[in-house]
Amino acid sequence: DGRNTYYGTLAPPSADVLSFPILMSGPLDRLGSAKGGPFSQGCTTIELERNNQYSTLDFVFPDDEGGDACIDIKSYRIEGFTKKTVIDNRLCGNIFHATDAVGTGSCDSSYLSTASAALVGVSGVLCFAALVMSCRYFERCDALATSFIVLISWLLIYILGIYIPRGAMDIGNFEIMPVAIICVVYTFTACVYLWCWNRKSDE
């Protein structure tokens, strides 16, 4: 709303020095990042996923001469095939604020969306289930070897899946969700294999 945007050094904050609102929006197809702040409306970025965000400004003028002109600010994020509104704010009249006015706000970004966090969690649960199944179905040495292979493979998928694109290849818009999906498929397959192996060995 303009109360957090004065960084000037030529004049100290006062009632005579004015500041203005600022809107930062994006990216359209990149990983998110937080810059600046604090912001009165907060930050809505997700750092390890493509954000697909954009904003619109709608200037609304009154029908009568005595009314105040307004700016409608709306920010959207495309999630799958749906459009989600993340900011809906209206500023009317004098939108400039004295720099001695104390503003409130934050800029706390998140690393994962709910869907990606759920996938990572599911892959972790399946990995733990595979470890338990291997300890239950195999003798001690075989159980340790199988558990080691499952756990190391699970870790390597995440480490290599994130490091190679972003670190070694410098692909800035590579997100974590495909890696999480691969881990879910891998750990689910390991659980099914262990269950089938146990059923077959009991026959």
PDB file of C-alpha atoms in Angstrom:
ATOM      1  CA  ASP A   1       0.000   0.000   0.000  1.00  0.00           C
ATOM      2  CA  GLY A   2       3.019   2.307  -0.189  1.00  0.00           C
ATOM      3  CA  ARG A   3       3.990   2.390   3.482  1.00  0.00           C
ATOM      4  CA  ASN A   4       6.994   0.083   2.979  1.00  0.00           C
ATOM      5  CA  THR A   5       8.510   1.448  -0.216  1.00  0.00           C
ATOM      6  CA  TYR A   6      10.571   4.444   0.885  1.00  0.00           C
ATOM      7  CA  TYR A   7      14.297   3.712   0.760  1.00  0.00           C
ATOM      8  CA  GLY A   8      15.460   7.223  -0.005  1.00  0.00           C
ATOM      9  CA  THR A   9      18.523   8.790   1.601  1.00  0.00           C
ATOM     10  CA  LEU A  10      18.220  12.415   0.445  1.00  0.00           C
ATOM     11  CA  ALA A  11      15.411  13.202   2.874  1.00  0.00           C
ATOM     12  CA  PRO A  12      14.498  11.551   6.172  1.00  0.00           C
ATOM     13  CA  PRO A  13      11.033   9.997   6.529  1.00  0.00           C
ATOM     14  CA  SER A  14       8.507  12.740   7.249  1.00  0.00           C
ATOM     15  CA  ALA A  15       4.940  13.805   6.621  1.00  0.00           C
ATOM     16  CA  ASP A  16       6.114  15.933   3.669  1.00  0.00           C
ATOM     17  CA  VAL A  17       7.991  13.135   1.846  1.00  0.00           C
ATOM     18  CA  LEU A  18       5.578  10.819   0.068  1.00  0.00           C
ATOM     19  CA  SER A  19       5.889   7.222  -1.040  1.00  0.00           C
ATOM     20  CA  PHE A  20       3.797   5.223  -3.478  1.00  0.00           C
ATOM     21  CA  PRO A  21       2.347   1.704  -3.745  1.00  0.00           C
ATOM     22  CA  ILE A  22       4.285  -0.943  -5.633  1.00  0.00           C
ATOM     23  CA  LEU A  23       3.158  -4.211  -7.202  1.00  0.00           C
ATOM     24  CA  MET A  24       5.569  -6.978  -8.161  1.00  0.00           C
ATOM     25  CA  SER A  25       4.124  -9.859 -10.141  1.00  0.00           C
ATOM     26  CA  GLY A  26       5.438 -12.939 -11.890  1.00  0.00           C
ATOM     27  CA  PRO A  27       6.922 -15.098 -13.147  1.00  0.00           C
ATOM     28  CA  LEU A  28       4.784 -16.395 -15.974  1.00  0.00           C
ATOM     29  CA  ASP A  29       6.747 -19.644 -16.395  1.00  0.00           C
ATOM     30  CA  ARG A  30       9.689 -19.715 -14.004  1.00  0.00           C
ATOM     31  CA  LEU A  31      10.483 -20.771 -10.466  1.00  0.00           C
ATOM     32  CA  GLY A  32       9.378 -18.194  -7.930  1.00  0.00           C
ATOM     33  CA  SER A  33      11.583 -15.916  -5.859  1.00  0.00           C
ATOM     34  CA  ALA A  34      10.984 -13.178  -3.303  1.00  0.00           C
ATOM     35  CA  LYS A  35      12.546  -9.752  -3.874  1.00  0.00           C
ATOM     36  CA  GLY A  36      12.209  -6.665  -1.737  1.00  0.00           C
ATOM     37  CA  GLY A  37       9.545  -6.265   0.874  1.00  0.00           C
ATOM     38  CA  PRO A  38       7.977  -6.321   3.284  1.00  0.00           C
ATOM     39  CA  PHE A  39       4.700  -6.042   1.375  1.00  0.00           C
ATOM     40  CA  SER A  40       1.361  -5.142   2.932  1.00  0.00           C
ATOM     41  CA  GLN A  41      -0.341  -7.988   1.063  1.00  0.00           C
ATOM     42  CA  GLY A  42       2.514 -10.430   1.660  1.00  0.00           C
ATOM     43  CA  CYS A  43       4.234 -12.653  -0.914  1.00  0.00           C
ATOM     44  CA  THR A  44       2.622 -15.593  -2.702  1.00  0.00           C
ATOM     45  CA  THR A  45       5.612 -17.138  -4.449  1.00  0.00           C
ATOM     46  CA  ILE A  46       6.621 -20.820  -4.461  1.00  0.00           C
ATOM     47  CA  GLU A  47      10.369 -21.168  -4.910  1.00  0.00           C
ATOM     48  CA  LEU A  48      10.689 -24.753  -6.190  1.00  0.00           C
ATOM     49  CA  GLU A  49       7.819 -24.677  -8.697  1.00  0.00           C
ATOM     50  CA  ARG A  50       6.711 -22.763 -11.729  1.00  0.00           C
ATOM     51  CA  ASN A  51       4.415 -20.057 -10.458  1.00  0.00           C
ATOM     52  CA  ASN A  52       2.479 -18.991 -13.581  1.00  0.00           C
ATOM     53  CA  GLN A  53       1.466 -15.690 -11.999  1.00  0.00           C
ATOM     54  CA  TYR A  54       0.353 -12.364 -13.430  1.00  0.00           C
ATOM     55  CA  SER A  55      -1.521  -9.255 -12.307  1.00  0.00           C
ATOM     56  CA  THR A  56      -4.025  -6.804 -13.745  1.00  0.00           C
ATOM     57  CA  LEU A  57      -4.684  -3.137 -12.968  1.00  0.00           C
ATOM     58  CA  ASP A  58      -8.159  -1.736 -13.588  1.00  0.00           C
ATOM     59  CA  PHE A  59      -8.606   2.038 -13.307  1.00  0.00           C
ATOM     60  CA  VAL A  60     -12.119   2.856 -12.092  1.00  0.00           C
ATOM     61  CA  PHE A  61     -13.375   6.422 -12.447  1.00  0.00           C
ATOM     62  CA  PRO A  62     -16.473   7.698 -10.603  1.00  0.00           C
ATOM     63  CA  ASP A  63     -19.600   8.791 -12.416  1.00  0.00           C
ATOM     64  CA  ASP A  64     -19.944  11.909 -10.274  1.00  0.00           C
ATOM     65  CA  GLU A  65     -17.347  14.640  -9.898  1.00  0.00           C
ATOM     66  CA  GLY A  66     -17.079  14.277  -6.142  1.00  0.00           C
ATOM     67  CA  GLY A  67     -16.111  10.610  -6.062  1.00  0.00           C
ATOM     68  CA  ASP A  68     -12.622   9.164  -5.820  1.00  0.00           C
ATOM     69  CA  ALA A  69     -10.904   7.334  -8.642  1.00  0.00           C
ATOM     70  CA  CYS A  70      -9.784   3.824  -7.730  1.00  0.00           C
ATOM     71  CA  ILE A  71      -7.302   1.196  -8.865  1.00  0.00           C
ATOM     72  CA  ASP A  72      -8.422  -2.436  -8.700  1.00  0.00           C
ATOM     73  CA  ILE A  73      -5.410  -4.707  -8.264  1.00  0.00           C
ATOM     74  CA  LYS A  74      -5.826  -8.410  -8.900  1.00  0.00           C
ATOM     75  CA  SER A  75      -3.137 -11.070  -9.014  1.00  0.00           C
ATOM     76  CA  TYR A  76      -3.690 -14.576 -10.311  1.00  0.00           C
ATOM     77  CA  ARG A  77      -1.895 -17.903 -10.340  1.00  0.00           C
ATOM     78  CA  ILE A  78      -2.679 -20.630 -12.863  1.00  0.00           C
ATOM     79  CA  GLU A  79      -2.822 -24.008 -11.127  1.00  0.00           C
ATOM     80  CA  GLY A  80      -3.441 -26.796 -13.616  1.00  0.00           C
ATOM     81  CA  PHE A  81      -6.500 -25.697 -15.575  1.00  0.00           C
ATOM     82  CA  THR A  82      -7.849 -23.313 -12.948  1.00  0.00           C
ATOM     83  CA  LYS A  83      -7.142 -19.656 -12.208  1.00  0.00           C
ATOM     84  CA  LYS A  84      -6.697 -18.818  -8.533  1.00  0.00           C
ATOM     85  CA  THR A  85      -6.935 -15.261  -7.205  1.00  0.00           C
ATOM     86  CA  VAL A  86      -4.086 -14.577  -4.785  1.00  0.00           C
ATOM     87  CA  ILE A  87      -4.506 -10.798  -4.340  1.00  0.00           C
ATOM     88  CA  ASP A  88      -7.680  -8.730  -4.666  1.00  0.00           C
ATOM     89  CA  ASN A  89      -7.239  -5.159  -3.457  1.00  0.00           C
ATOM     90  CA  ARG A  90      -8.666  -1.713  -4.247  1.00  0.00           C
ATOM     91  CA  LEU A  91      -6.897   1.598  -3.690  1.00  0.00           C
ATOM     92  CA  CYS A  92      -8.967   4.777  -3.889  1.00  0.00           C
ATOM     93  CA  GLY A  93      -8.363   8.481  -3.630  1.00  0.00           C
ATOM     94  CA  ASN A  94      -4.940   9.604  -2.471  1.00  0.00           C
ATOM     95  CA  ILE A  95      -2.791   6.497  -2.759  1.00  0.00           C
ATOM     96  CA  PHE A  96       0.428   8.237  -1.676  1.00  0.00           C
ATOM     97  CA  HIS A  97       1.520   7.976   1.942  1.00  0.00           C
ATOM     98  CA  ALA A  98       3.823   9.997   4.117  1.00  0.00           C
ATOM     99  CA  THR A  99       7.086   8.165   4.625  1.00  0.00           C
ATOM    100  CA  ASP A 100       6.861   8.549   8.399  1.00  0.00           C
ATOM    101  CA  ALA A 101       3.764   6.326   8.387  1.00  0.00           C
ATOM    102  CA  VAL A 102       4.609   2.902   9.733  1.00  0.00           C
ATOM    103  CA  GLY A 103       3.508   0.057   7.485  1.00  0.00           C
ATOM    104  CA  THR A 104       2.929  -3.592   8.229  1.00  0.00           C
ATOM    105  CA  GLY A 105       3.577  -6.572   6.023  1.00  0.00           C
ATOM    106  CA  SER A 106       5.692  -9.596   5.294  1.00  0.00           C
ATOM    107  CA  CYS A 107       7.322 -11.509   2.474  1.00  0.00           C
ATOM    108  CA  ASP A 108       7.382 -15.165   3.445  1.00  0.00           C
ATOM    109  CA  SER A 109       7.743 -17.437   0.426  1.00  0.00           C
ATOM    110  CA  SER A 110       7.062 -21.170   0.443  1.00  0.00           C
ATOM    111  CA  TYR A 111       9.205 -23.869  -1.130  1.00  0.00           C
ATOM    112  CA  LEU A 112       6.494 -26.364  -2.129  1.00  0.00           C
ATOM    113  CA  SER A 113       2.842 -26.251  -3.027  1.00  0.00           C
ATOM    114  CA  THR A 114       0.377 -28.467  -1.194  1.00  0.00           C
ATOM    115  CA  ALA A 115       0.333 -30.966  -4.062  1.00  0.00           C
ATOM    116  CA  SER A 116       4.131 -31.261  -4.271  1.00  0.00           C
ATOM    117  CA  ALA A 117       4.487 -31.520  -0.492  1.00  0.00           C
ATOM    118  CA  ALA A 118       1.870 -34.291  -0.513  1.00  0.00           C
ATOM    119  CA  LEU A 119       3.786 -36.196  -3.211  1.00  0.00           C
ATOM    120  CA  VAL A 120       7.049 -35.900  -1.291  1.00  0.00           C
ATOM    121  CA  GLY A 121       5.257 -37.111   1.831  1.00  0.00           C
ATOM    122  CA  VAL A 122       3.660 -40.054   0.021  1.00  0.00           C
ATOM    123  CA  SER A 123       7.016 -41.115  -1.421  1.00  0.00           C
ATOM    124  CA  GLY A 124       8.531 -40.937   2.067  1.00  0.00           C
ATOM    125  CA  VAL A 125       5.736 -43.080   3.544  1.00  0.00           C
ATOM    126  CA  LEU A 126       6.097 -45.639   0.741  1.00  0.00           C
ATOM    127  CA  CYS A 127       9.855 -45.714   1.223  1.00  0.00           C
ATOM    128  CA  PHE A 128       9.372 -46.373   4.936  1.00  0.00           C
ATOM    129  CA  ALA A 129       6.814 -49.085   4.123  1.00  0.00           C
ATOM    130  CA  ALA A 130       9.314 -50.760   1.772  1.00  0.00           C
ATOM    131  CA  LEU A 131      11.947 -50.705   4.528  1.00  0.00           C
ATOM    132  CA  VAL A 132       9.531 -52.305   7.001  1.00  0.00           C
ATOM    133  CA  MET A 133       8.479 -54.949   4.469  1.00  0.00           C
ATOM    134  CA  SER A 134      12.093 -55.861   3.652  1.00  0.00           C
ATOM    135  CA  CYS A 135      12.921 -56.239   7.360  1.00  0.00           C
ATOM    136  CA  ARG A 136       9.847 -58.407   7.861  1.00  0.00           C
ATOM    137  CA  TYR A 137      10.160 -60.619   4.806  1.00  0.00           C
ATOM    138  CA  PHE A 138      13.932 -61.209   4.638  1.00  0.00           C
ATOM    139  CA  GLU A 139      16.608 -62.584   6.908  1.00  0.00           C
ATOM    140  CA  ARG A 140      18.866 -60.071   8.639  1.00  0.00           C
ATOM    141  CA  CYS A 141      21.599 -59.705   6.013  1.00  0.00           C
ATOM    142  CA  ASP A 142      19.186 -59.694   3.088  1.00  0.00           C
ATOM    143  CA  ALA A 143      16.924 -57.247   4.905  1.00  0.00           C
ATOM    144  CA  LEU A 144      19.788 -54.834   5.533  1.00  0.00           C
ATOM    145  CA  ALA A 145      20.928 -55.035   1.922  1.00  0.00           C
ATOM    146  CA  THR A 146      17.412 -54.520   0.543  1.00  0.00           C
ATOM    147  CA  SER A 147      16.670 -51.656   2.943  1.00  0.00           C
ATOM    148  CA  PHE A 148      19.964 -49.996   2.011  1.00  0.00           C
ATOM    149  CA  ILE A 149      19.204 -50.242  -1.711  1.00  0.00           C
ATOM    150  CA  VAL A 150      15.672 -48.862  -1.309  1.00  0.00           C
ATOM    151  CA  LEU A 151      16.715 -45.964   0.927  1.00  0.00           C
ATOM    152  CA  ILE A 152      19.787 -44.962  -1.107  1.00  0.00           C
ATOM    153  CA  SER A 153      17.819 -45.148  -4.354  1.00  0.00           C
ATOM    154  CA  TRP A 154      15.088 -42.940  -2.886  1.00  0.00           C
ATOM    155  CA  LEU A 155      17.644 -40.353  -1.752  1.00  0.00           C
ATOM    156  CA  LEU A 156      19.557 -40.451  -5.053  1.00  0.00           C
ATOM    157  CA  ILE A 157      16.399 -39.802  -7.075  1.00  0.00           C
ATOM    158  CA  TYR A 158      15.790 -36.585  -5.149  1.00  0.00           C
ATOM    159  CA  ILE A 159      19.426 -35.493  -4.971  1.00  0.00           C
ATOM    160  CA  LEU A 160      20.260 -36.153  -8.628  1.00  0.00           C
ATOM    161  CA  GLY A 161      16.810 -35.140  -9.863  1.00  0.00           C
ATOM    162  CA  ILE A 162      17.211 -31.707  -8.283  1.00  0.00           C
ATOM    163  CA  TYR A 163      20.984 -31.162  -8.540  1.00  0.00           C
ATOM    164  CA  ILE A 164      21.610 -32.199 -12.159  1.00  0.00           C
ATOM    165  CA  PRO A 165      19.048 -29.858 -13.794  1.00  0.00           C
ATOM    166  CA  ARG A 166      19.523 -26.905 -11.424  1.00  0.00           C
ATOM    167  CA  GLY A 167      23.162 -27.233 -10.381  1.00  0.00           C
ATOM    168  CA  ALA A 168      25.051 -28.934 -13.189  1.00  0.00           C
ATOM    169  CA  MET A 169      22.900 -27.929 -16.168  1.00  0.00           C
ATOM    170  CA  ASP A 170      21.721 -24.545 -14.803  1.00  0.00           C
ATOM    171  CA  ILE A 171      18.095 -25.100 -15.837  1.00  0.00           C
ATOM    172  CA  GLY A 172      16.379 -22.395 -13.843  1.00  0.00           C
ATOM    173  CA  ASN A 173      12.783 -23.444 -14.387  1.00  0.00           C
ATOM    174  CA  PHE A 174      13.083 -27.127 -13.439  1.00  0.00           C
ATOM    175  CA  GLU A 175      10.636 -27.907 -10.626  1.00  0.00           C
ATOM    176  CA  ILE A 176      10.477 -30.636  -8.004  1.00  0.00           C
ATOM    177  CA  MET A 177       7.085 -32.181  -8.819  1.00  0.00           C
ATOM    178  CA  PRO A 178       8.328 -34.520 -11.630  1.00  0.00           C
ATOM    179  CA  VAL A 179      11.052 -35.794  -9.293  1.00  0.00           C
ATOM    180  CA  ALA A 180       8.478 -36.444  -6.564  1.00  0.00           C
ATOM    181  CA  ILE A 181       6.243 -38.321  -9.029  1.00  0.00           C
ATOM    182  CA  ILE A 182       9.188 -40.533 -10.066  1.00  0.00           C
ATOM    183  CA  CYS A 183       9.903 -41.261  -6.392  1.00  0.00           C
ATOM    184  CA  VAL A 184       6.281 -42.192  -5.742  1.00  0.00           C
ATOM    185  CA  VAL A 185       6.276 -44.588  -8.702  1.00  0.00           C
ATOM    186  CA  TYR A 186       9.616 -46.102  -7.632  1.00  0.00           C
ATOM    187  CA  THR A 187       8.676 -46.656  -3.981  1.00  0.00           C
ATOM    188  CA  PHE A 188       5.217 -47.986  -4.900  1.00  0.00           C
ATOM    189  CA  THR A 189       6.817 -50.444  -7.332  1.00  0.00           C
ATOM    190  CA  ALA A 190       9.269 -51.543  -4.626  1.00  0.00           C
ATOM    191  CA  CYS A 191       6.408 -52.175  -2.189  1.00  0.00           C
ATOM    192  CA  VAL A 192       4.429 -54.162  -4.765  1.00  0.00           C
ATOM    193  CA  TYR A 193       7.508 -56.213  -5.676  1.00  0.00           C
ATOM    194  CA  LEU A 194       8.258 -57.037  -2.031  1.00  0.00           C
ATOM    195  CA  TRP A 195       4.631 -57.987  -1.376  1.00  0.00           C
ATOM    196  CA  CYS A 196       4.498 -60.235  -4.478  1.00  0.00           C
ATOM    197  CA  TRP A 197       7.850 -61.811  -3.596  1.00  0.00           C
ATOM    198  CA  ASN A 198       6.583 -62.660  -0.112  1.00  0.00           C
ATOM    199  CA  ARG A 199       3.365 -64.136  -1.482  1.00  0.00           C
ATOM    200  CA  LYS A 200       5.313 -66.230  -3.970  1.00  0.00           C
ATOM    201  CA  SER A 201       7.797 -67.456  -1.356  1.00  0.00           C
ATOM    202  CA  ASP A 202       4.946 -68.595   0.917  1.00  0.00           C
ATOM    203  CA  GLU A 203       3.500 -70.872  -1.748  1.00  0.00           C
TER     204      GLU A 203
END
